[in-house]
């Protein structure tokens, strides 16, 4: 039976799980706020009934055109190739049930959450986003284990550095810990990246295709000067150990160096090159460094990524003691000088929020009032709370030095508490709750 001519023809709408249409893939740095209402078949990268080999070739070409990372292209093609080899039929006949059956097979075989997430992302990108299909509609990213990083103590780092058998190993491990570098970032250091006048190291095109500056450790500056004097500006600080020309140290070789040094030092923890990056961030946090500076040094795009270290750092300012230690601890009259000191109270905190007209962001001001609620001691502004393109609440704080003049009226203990990671966690929860309430039900009283 034919539909009446007045009935509009329904076009397929390809949406994410939250109901929003797919964005046209335009590259990593494209404007993500622009969303099309519907995607028609004209956006597909292929027509007809291609073979698996033709489909993979077209997907690879599209990934390269859109400047996906080489590792992402390799992982995506491997995942799609495995799926099509299991499927055994032309790609145009794939359905959502075929995808679910394949994922179930992988899960029953013991595949990790990360591997399943890569497979789903590869199939969604190639079939749904590139070819305007709905074969992953309703599939969510699998749950991942929430693991805390293993943190090396300062004493363990010292032991590993002392146990490293060669100068080159000591230098590589020491720079990783001193500047918080990733494995690949250390291996790709060039002479031109070191600035001895400004005592900085330029990390060129790190993770996320972004540059950043980190500190050049004074401990290794003399040794680095000698190395740089013997090389050209484009020379590798850590060249290949296989005497291959114009090649840098491989990541696998650096992993073996770290494993060897940790074994000689007798460290029982599982130590990898990334362990020194974790130790760098955690030790800075324990020494009172502002978490936003740590974020810049690590090259994290989101502050929430850096706050993982607030859960593993040895926070000296919190007066939390195990109950067994309190039972065994003598009282103050017995002369115990190691009892943790109690933090001085800051006062009362009042949050004012000015929601913008678009109801997707707001300007936040913190008013710190004395405990008698009669006098405002400090007003901290410059805070922004907003909804990103995935409807997550983001909190942007100014750098710590911008608040220094406004905190001069407070005592030293009160300033330290406001600059601590715990203060950030507290206001993030209150501001997020207040903002969500304001944009949904009107302002809080």
Short mmCIF file of C-alpha atoms in Angstrom, two decimals:
data_model
loop_
_atom_site.label_atom_id
_atom_site.label_comp_id
_atom_site.label_asym_id
_atom_site.label_seq_id
_atom_site.Cartn_x
_atom_site.Cartn_y
_atom_site.Cartn_z
CA UNK A 1 0.00 0.00 0.00
CA UNK A 2 1.43 3.37 -1.06
CA UNK A 3 1.62 6.24 1.38
CA UNK A 4 -0.26 9.46 0.56
CA UNK A 5 1.80 11.96 -1.34
CA UNK A 6 1.41 14.46 1.52
CA UNK A 7 3.22 12.16 3.96
CA UNK A 8 6.86 13.30 4.26
CA UNK A 9 9.44 10.68 3.54
CA UNK A 10 11.43 9.76 6.65
CA UNK A 11 15.19 9.92 6.30
CA UNK A 12 17.39 7.83 8.55
CA UNK A 13 18.79 9.83 11.46
CA UNK A 14 22.01 8.47 12.92
CA UNK A 15 22.35 9.38 16.56
CA UNK A 16 24.52 8.79 19.58
CA UNK A 17 23.07 7.02 22.62
CA UNK A 18 21.94 10.35 24.08
CA UNK A 19 19.78 11.03 21.02
CA UNK A 20 21.99 13.67 19.39
CA UNK A 21 22.82 13.26 15.69
CA UNK A 22 26.33 12.30 14.67
CA UNK A 23 28.68 15.12 13.86
CA UNK A 24 30.37 14.97 10.50
CA UNK A 25 33.97 13.89 11.14
CA UNK A 26 36.09 16.89 10.21
CA UNK A 27 39.32 16.30 12.12
CA UNK A 28 40.51 16.54 15.69
CA UNK A 29 40.42 20.34 16.00
CA UNK A 30 37.15 21.00 14.15
CA UNK A 31 34.33 22.97 15.74
CA UNK A 32 32.38 20.42 17.81
CA UNK A 33 29.46 22.73 18.53
CA UNK A 34 28.03 22.38 15.02
CA UNK A 35 25.65 19.42 14.73
CA UNK A 36 23.62 18.45 11.68
CA UNK A 37 19.96 17.53 12.19
CA UNK A 38 20.17 14.54 9.86
CA UNK A 39 22.80 12.78 7.79
CA UNK A 40 21.80 11.70 4.30
CA UNK A 41 23.30 8.95 2.24
CA UNK A 42 25.32 11.42 0.21
CA UNK A 43 27.85 11.62 3.04
CA UNK A 44 28.84 7.96 2.66
CA UNK A 45 32.42 7.31 1.55
CA UNK A 46 31.44 4.43 -0.76
CA UNK A 47 28.66 3.07 -2.93
CA UNK A 48 27.53 -0.35 -4.07
CA UNK A 49 28.72 -3.65 -2.62
CA UNK A 50 32.46 -3.46 -1.97
CA UNK A 51 34.57 -6.41 -0.92
CA UNK A 52 36.24 -6.47 2.46
CA UNK A 53 39.58 -5.45 0.91
CA UNK A 54 38.00 -2.52 -0.94
CA UNK A 55 36.15 -1.44 2.19
CA UNK A 56 39.34 -1.47 4.31
CA UNK A 57 41.22 0.50 1.64
CA UNK A 58 38.53 3.19 1.54
CA UNK A 59 38.36 3.41 5.33
CA UNK A 60 42.15 3.71 5.53
CA UNK A 61 42.15 6.50 2.95
CA UNK A 62 39.43 8.38 4.84
CA UNK A 63 41.26 8.04 8.17
CA UNK A 64 44.44 9.39 6.59
CA UNK A 65 42.60 12.30 4.97
CA UNK A 66 41.08 13.26 8.33
CA UNK A 67 44.53 13.16 9.96
CA UNK A 68 43.95 10.38 12.44
CA UNK A 69 47.10 9.37 14.30
CA UNK A 70 49.11 6.55 12.75
CA UNK A 71 48.52 4.38 15.82
CA UNK A 72 44.75 5.02 15.62
CA UNK A 73 44.68 4.06 11.94
CA UNK A 74 46.58 0.85 12.65
CA UNK A 75 44.32 -0.09 15.58
CA UNK A 76 41.11 0.71 13.69
CA UNK A 77 42.08 -1.25 10.59
CA UNK A 78 43.15 -4.22 12.72
CA UNK A 79 39.83 -4.20 14.58
CA UNK A 80 37.72 -3.85 11.41
CA UNK A 81 39.77 -6.49 9.60
CA UNK A 82 39.23 -8.96 12.44
CA UNK A 83 35.50 -8.27 12.43
CA UNK A 84 35.14 -8.71 8.66
CA UNK A 85 37.25 -11.89 8.71
CA UNK A 86 34.87 -13.34 11.31
CA UNK A 87 31.79 -12.10 9.44
CA UNK A 88 32.79 -13.66 6.12
CA UNK A 89 30.26 -11.76 3.97
CA UNK A 90 30.33 -8.41 2.12
CA UNK A 91 30.44 -5.38 4.46
CA UNK A 92 27.19 -3.93 3.09
CA UNK A 93 25.25 -6.81 4.70
CA UNK A 94 26.46 -6.14 8.27
CA UNK A 95 23.67 -5.60 10.81
CA UNK A 96 23.60 -4.55 14.43
CA UNK A 97 22.99 -8.17 15.49
CA UNK A 98 26.18 -9.22 13.69
CA UNK A 99 28.13 -6.60 15.63
CA UNK A 100 26.61 -7.68 18.94
CA UNK A 101 27.36 -11.34 18.23
CA UNK A 102 30.98 -10.50 17.44
CA UNK A 103 31.36 -8.45 20.63
CA UNK A 104 29.84 -11.27 22.64
CA UNK A 105 32.36 -13.67 21.11
CA UNK A 106 35.23 -11.35 22.11
CA UNK A 107 33.86 -10.90 25.63
CA UNK A 108 33.48 -14.67 26.10
CA UNK A 109 37.05 -15.07 24.91
CA UNK A 110 38.35 -12.81 27.67
CA UNK A 111 38.83 -9.56 25.75
CA UNK A 112 39.45 -6.56 27.99
CA UNK A 113 37.19 -3.52 28.24
CA UNK A 114 39.80 -1.44 26.42
CA UNK A 115 39.93 -3.87 23.49
CA UNK A 116 36.13 -3.98 23.22
CA UNK A 117 36.03 -0.17 23.31
CA UNK A 118 38.51 0.04 20.42
CA UNK A 119 36.48 -2.47 18.36
CA UNK A 120 33.22 -0.56 18.96
CA UNK A 121 34.86 2.76 18.12
CA UNK A 122 36.40 1.35 14.93
CA UNK A 123 33.12 -0.16 13.71
CA UNK A 124 31.15 2.95 14.65
CA UNK A 125 33.59 5.23 12.82
CA UNK A 126 33.86 3.13 9.66
CA UNK A 127 30.27 1.94 9.27
CA UNK A 128 28.13 4.57 11.00
CA UNK A 129 30.06 7.80 10.61
CA UNK A 130 31.75 7.11 7.29
CA UNK A 131 28.98 5.06 5.62
CA UNK A 132 25.85 6.38 7.40
CA UNK A 133 24.80 3.03 8.86
CA UNK A 134 23.31 2.32 12.30
CA UNK A 135 25.10 -0.94 13.12
CA UNK A 136 26.33 0.31 16.52
CA UNK A 137 23.18 2.13 17.59
CA UNK A 138 22.62 1.57 21.30
CA UNK A 139 26.09 0.12 21.97
CA UNK A 140 27.79 1.86 24.88
CA UNK A 141 31.48 1.85 25.78
CA UNK A 142 32.14 -1.08 28.17
CA UNK A 143 32.83 -0.38 31.80
CA UNK A 144 36.50 -0.12 32.67
CA UNK A 145 38.26 -0.98 35.88
CA UNK A 146 39.10 2.05 37.98
CA UNK A 147 42.73 1.46 38.87
CA UNK A 148 44.96 3.77 40.86
CA UNK A 149 48.52 4.23 39.54
CA UNK A 150 51.40 2.63 41.41
CA UNK A 151 53.44 5.44 42.97
CA UNK A 152 57.14 5.18 43.68
CA UNK A 153 58.39 6.88 46.82
CA UNK A 154 61.24 9.39 46.64
CA UNK A 155 63.52 6.83 48.29
CA UNK A 156 62.65 4.19 45.69
CA UNK A 157 63.36 6.62 42.85
CA UNK A 158 66.73 7.40 44.43
CA UNK A 159 67.53 3.68 44.71
CA UNK A 160 66.62 3.06 41.05
CA UNK A 161 68.78 5.95 39.86
CA UNK A 162 71.67 4.68 41.96
CA UNK A 163 71.28 1.14 40.64
CA UNK A 164 71.17 2.10 36.92
CA UNK A 165 74.37 0.50 35.49
CA UNK A 166 75.24 3.16 32.87
CA UNK A 167 75.28 6.96 32.69
CA UNK A 168 72.87 6.93 29.75
CA UNK A 169 70.34 4.91 31.78
CA UNK A 170 70.68 7.23 34.78
CA UNK A 171 70.18 10.26 32.54
CA UNK A 172 67.10 8.84 30.79
CA UNK A 173 65.38 7.72 34.01
CA UNK A 174 66.36 10.92 35.81
CA UNK A 175 64.91 13.22 33.14
CA UNK A 176 61.66 11.23 33.04
CA UNK A 177 61.24 11.72 36.78
CA UNK A 178 62.54 15.30 36.87
CA UNK A 179 60.26 16.60 34.10
CA UNK A 180 57.35 14.12 34.05
CA UNK A 181 57.93 12.97 30.47
CA UNK A 182 56.18 10.13 28.70
CA UNK A 183 58.16 7.25 27.21
CA UNK A 184 57.89 8.48 23.61
CA UNK A 185 58.55 12.10 24.61
CA UNK A 186 61.88 11.21 26.22
CA UNK A 187 62.98 9.03 23.28
CA UNK A 188 62.28 11.84 20.79
CA UNK A 189 64.18 14.62 22.58
CA UNK A 190 66.44 16.61 20.25
CA UNK A 191 69.26 19.04 20.97
CA UNK A 192 67.13 21.95 19.71
CA UNK A 193 64.47 21.15 22.33
CA UNK A 194 66.79 22.11 25.22
CA UNK A 195 67.02 25.77 26.25
CA UNK A 196 69.82 26.17 28.80
CA UNK A 197 69.32 29.94 29.07
CA UNK A 198 65.71 29.60 30.20
CA UNK A 199 66.18 26.17 31.82
CA UNK A 200 63.30 24.65 29.85
CA UNK A 201 62.68 21.59 27.71
CA UNK A 202 60.31 21.90 24.77
CA UNK A 203 58.17 18.81 24.23
CA UNK A 204 57.43 18.88 20.52
CA UNK A 205 54.14 17.35 19.39
CA UNK A 206 53.41 15.27 22.46
CA UNK A 207 50.20 13.37 23.06
CA UNK A 208 47.30 15.16 21.41
CA UNK A 209 49.64 16.78 18.82
CA UNK A 210 50.42 19.66 21.21
CA UNK A 211 53.64 21.34 22.34
CA UNK A 212 54.47 22.26 25.93
CA UNK A 213 57.35 23.47 28.07
CA UNK A 214 58.70 21.68 31.14
CA UNK A 215 61.58 22.46 33.47
CA UNK A 216 65.13 21.45 32.61
CA UNK A 217 66.56 19.78 35.74
CA UNK A 218 69.69 21.54 37.01
CA UNK A 219 71.04 18.20 38.23
CA UNK A 220 71.49 16.92 34.67
CA UNK A 221 72.26 20.26 32.95
CA UNK A 222 76.07 19.79 32.88
CA UNK A 223 75.79 16.30 31.37
CA UNK A 224 73.23 17.50 28.83
CA UNK A 225 75.49 20.39 27.81
CA UNK A 226 78.30 17.96 27.02
CA UNK A 227 75.97 15.77 24.93
CA UNK A 228 74.59 18.77 23.03
CA UNK A 229 78.08 20.09 22.25
CA UNK A 230 78.86 16.87 20.39
CA UNK A 231 75.67 16.79 18.29
CA UNK A 232 73.95 18.91 15.67
CA UNK A 233 70.79 20.88 16.46
CA UNK A 234 68.59 18.10 15.06
CA UNK A 235 70.52 15.31 16.77
CA UNK A 236 68.78 12.92 19.14
CA UNK A 237 69.68 13.19 22.82
CA UNK A 238 69.12 9.44 23.08
CA UNK A 239 70.06 7.88 19.72
CA UNK A 240 69.28 4.32 18.68
CA UNK A 241 71.25 1.63 20.49
CA UNK A 242 71.44 -0.46 17.31
CA UNK A 243 73.68 2.13 15.60
CA UNK A 244 70.98 2.95 13.07
CA UNK A 245 71.52 6.40 11.57
CA UNK A 246 68.98 9.16 12.23
CA UNK A 247 66.96 6.97 14.59
CA UNK A 248 66.10 7.68 18.21
CA UNK A 249 66.01 5.29 21.15
CA UNK A 250 63.12 2.85 20.90
CA UNK A 251 60.40 2.76 23.54
CA UNK A 252 61.02 -0.94 24.08
CA UNK A 253 64.70 -0.33 24.86
CA UNK A 254 63.74 2.31 27.44
CA UNK A 255 61.34 -0.16 29.05
CA UNK A 256 64.16 -2.70 29.37
CA UNK A 257 66.42 -0.06 30.91
CA UNK A 258 63.82 0.77 33.56
CA UNK A 259 63.13 -2.91 34.31
CA UNK A 260 66.84 -3.60 34.70
CA UNK A 261 67.43 -0.66 37.04
CA UNK A 262 64.37 -1.50 39.16
CA UNK A 263 65.46 -5.14 39.48
CA UNK A 264 68.99 -4.14 40.51
CA UNK A 265 67.55 -1.69 43.05
CA UNK A 266 65.39 -4.41 44.60
CA UNK A 267 62.11 -2.50 44.11
CA UNK A 268 59.23 -4.97 44.38
CA UNK A 269 56.65 -2.73 42.70
CA UNK A 270 55.87 -3.08 39.01
CA UNK A 271 57.97 -0.26 37.54
CA UNK A 272 57.53 1.06 34.00
CA UNK A 273 58.73 4.32 32.37
CA UNK A 274 55.31 5.84 33.08
CA UNK A 275 55.78 5.14 36.82
CA UNK A 276 58.24 8.05 36.99
CA UNK A 277 55.67 10.38 35.44
CA UNK A 278 53.18 9.32 38.14
CA UNK A 279 55.82 9.85 40.82
CA UNK A 280 56.67 13.30 39.40
CA UNK A 281 53.05 14.51 39.64
CA UNK A 282 52.38 12.94 43.05
CA UNK A 283 55.55 14.26 44.67
CA UNK A 284 54.91 17.78 43.33
CA UNK A 285 51.38 17.63 44.75
CA UNK A 286 52.63 16.46 48.15
CA UNK A 287 55.14 19.32 48.18
CA UNK A 288 52.35 21.88 47.79
CA UNK A 289 52.54 22.65 44.06
CA UNK A 290 49.29 24.00 42.62
CA UNK A 291 47.43 21.28 40.76
CA UNK A 292 46.82 23.58 37.78
CA UNK A 293 50.57 24.04 37.28
CA UNK A 294 50.95 20.27 37.43
CA UNK A 295 48.29 19.98 34.74
CA UNK A 296 50.30 22.27 32.44
CA UNK A 297 53.53 20.40 33.10
CA UNK A 298 51.93 17.03 32.35
CA UNK A 299 50.19 18.32 29.22
CA UNK A 300 46.70 17.23 30.31
CA UNK A 301 43.84 18.80 28.37
CA UNK A 302 41.38 18.38 31.27
CA UNK A 303 42.01 19.18 34.91
CA UNK A 304 39.95 16.13 35.91
CA UNK A 305 42.69 13.92 34.45
CA UNK A 306 45.24 15.47 36.80
CA UNK A 307 43.03 15.15 39.88
CA UNK A 308 43.60 11.38 39.91
CA UNK A 309 46.80 12.16 41.81
CA UNK A 310 44.86 13.83 44.62
CA UNK A 311 43.58 10.36 45.57
CA UNK A 312 47.00 8.75 45.76
CA UNK A 313 49.10 11.61 47.12
CA UNK A 314 50.22 11.56 50.73
CA UNK A 315 48.17 14.57 51.82
CA UNK A 316 49.97 15.87 54.85
CA UNK A 317 47.41 18.54 55.65
CA UNK A 318 44.59 16.10 56.52
CA UNK A 319 44.36 15.01 60.13
CA UNK A 320 43.36 11.41 59.44
CA UNK A 321 44.93 8.68 61.55
CA UNK A 322 44.17 4.97 61.67
CA UNK A 323 42.11 4.01 64.77
CA UNK A 324 44.79 1.57 65.91
CA UNK A 325 47.36 4.35 65.86
CA UNK A 326 45.12 6.52 68.02
CA UNK A 327 44.82 3.74 70.58
CA UNK A 328 48.56 3.26 70.68
CA UNK A 329 49.35 7.00 70.48
CA UNK A 330 50.26 8.68 73.79
CA UNK A 331 48.46 11.89 74.65
CA UNK A 332 49.97 15.33 74.26
CA UNK A 333 51.04 15.48 77.91
CA UNK A 334 53.44 12.57 77.37
CA UNK A 335 55.43 14.73 74.99
CA UNK A 336 54.30 13.35 71.63
CA UNK A 337 55.53 15.86 69.08
CA UNK A 338 54.46 13.89 66.00
CA UNK A 339 50.72 14.36 66.38
CA UNK A 340 49.37 15.91 63.14
CA UNK A 341 48.50 19.57 63.50
CA UNK A 342 44.90 20.66 63.07
CA UNK A 343 44.27 23.02 60.15
CA UNK A 344 43.11 26.49 61.02
CA UNK A 345 39.50 27.04 59.90
CA UNK A 346 39.08 29.33 56.89
CA UNK A 347 35.55 30.50 57.69
CA UNK A 348 32.31 30.31 55.76
CA UNK A 349 32.07 30.04 51.98
CA UNK A 350 29.31 31.66 49.93
CA UNK A 351 28.97 30.94 46.21
CA UNK A 352 27.33 33.42 43.84
CA UNK A 353 26.61 32.43 40.27
CA UNK A 354 25.69 34.52 37.21
CA UNK A 355 24.22 32.19 34.58
CA UNK A 356 24.69 33.38 30.97
CA UNK A 357 21.79 33.78 28.58
CA UNK A 358 22.52 30.56 26.69
CA UNK A 359 22.20 28.56 29.96
CA UNK A 360 25.32 26.56 29.11
CA UNK A 361 27.83 28.49 31.23
CA UNK A 362 28.03 30.72 34.26
CA UNK A 363 30.48 32.99 36.05
CA UNK A 364 31.15 31.99 39.65
CA UNK A 365 32.44 34.11 42.55
CA UNK A 366 33.53 32.73 45.93
CA UNK A 367 33.04 34.90 49.02
CA UNK A 368 35.08 33.79 52.04
CA UNK A 369 33.44 35.16 55.19
CA UNK A 370 34.71 34.97 58.75
CA UNK A 371 33.11 32.49 61.11
CA UNK A 372 30.92 35.15 62.70
CA UNK A 373 29.43 35.84 59.23
CA UNK A 374 29.97 39.58 59.66
CA UNK A 375 32.95 40.35 57.44
CA UNK A 376 34.05 39.24 53.95
CA UNK A 377 37.71 38.30 54.09
CA UNK A 378 38.33 37.52 50.40
CA UNK A 379 36.46 37.52 47.08
CA UNK A 380 37.72 35.01 44.50
CA UNK A 381 36.42 35.51 40.95
CA UNK A 382 37.43 34.40 37.48
CA UNK A 383 35.82 30.94 37.86
CA UNK A 384 33.75 29.60 34.97
CA UNK A 385 31.42 26.59 34.96
CA UNK A 386 30.05 25.30 31.66
CA UNK A 387 28.46 22.39 29.83
CA UNK A 388 30.61 20.83 27.13
CA UNK A 389 29.34 19.23 23.91
CA UNK A 390 28.66 15.98 25.80
CA UNK A 391 26.65 17.80 28.50
CA UNK A 392 29.33 17.28 31.14
CA UNK A 393 29.93 19.99 33.68
CA UNK A 394 33.41 21.57 33.38
CA UNK A 395 34.92 23.89 35.98
CA UNK A 396 37.67 26.30 34.86
CA UNK A 397 39.73 28.02 37.56
CA UNK A 398 42.28 30.80 37.06
CA UNK A 399 45.92 30.17 37.81
CA UNK A 400 46.88 30.37 41.47
CA UNK A 401 49.06 33.49 41.20
CA UNK A 402 46.03 35.55 40.06
CA UNK A 403 44.49 35.06 43.51
CA UNK A 404 47.60 35.89 45.54
CA UNK A 405 46.77 39.57 46.08
CA UNK A 406 43.19 38.73 47.13
CA UNK A 407 44.37 36.21 49.72
CA UNK A 408 46.81 38.52 51.50
CA UNK A 409 44.30 39.26 54.27
CA UNK A 410 44.17 35.57 55.23
CA UNK A 411 46.65 33.74 57.41
CA UNK A 412 49.26 31.42 55.95
CA UNK A 413 47.37 28.26 56.98
CA UNK A 414 44.16 29.60 55.48
CA UNK A 415 45.87 30.43 52.17
CA UNK A 416 47.40 26.95 52.02
CA UNK A 417 44.01 25.34 52.51
CA UNK A 418 42.43 27.40 49.73
CA UNK A 419 45.27 26.49 47.36
CA UNK A 420 45.06 22.78 48.22
CA UNK A 421 43.52 20.12 45.92
CA UNK A 422 40.89 19.33 48.60
CA UNK A 423 39.52 22.88 48.32
CA UNK A 424 39.18 22.46 44.56
CA UNK A 425 37.34 19.16 45.00
CA UNK A 426 34.96 20.79 47.50
CA UNK A 427 33.99 23.77 45.37
CA UNK A 428 33.74 21.60 42.24
CA UNK A 429 31.01 19.53 43.85
CA UNK A 430 29.07 22.49 45.24
CA UNK A 431 29.39 24.61 42.09
CA UNK A 432 28.37 21.73 39.80
CA UNK A 433 25.27 21.00 41.89
CA UNK A 434 24.31 24.66 42.07
CA UNK A 435 24.84 25.16 38.33
CA UNK A 436 22.74 22.13 37.32
CA UNK A 437 19.96 23.27 39.64
CA UNK A 438 20.12 26.81 38.25
CA UNK A 439 19.82 25.84 34.58
CA UNK A 440 17.03 23.33 35.21
CA UNK A 441 14.87 24.78 38.00
CA UNK A 442 15.96 28.38 38.26
CA UNK A 443 18.42 29.94 40.69
CA UNK A 444 18.91 28.53 44.17
CA UNK A 445 17.71 30.61 47.05
#
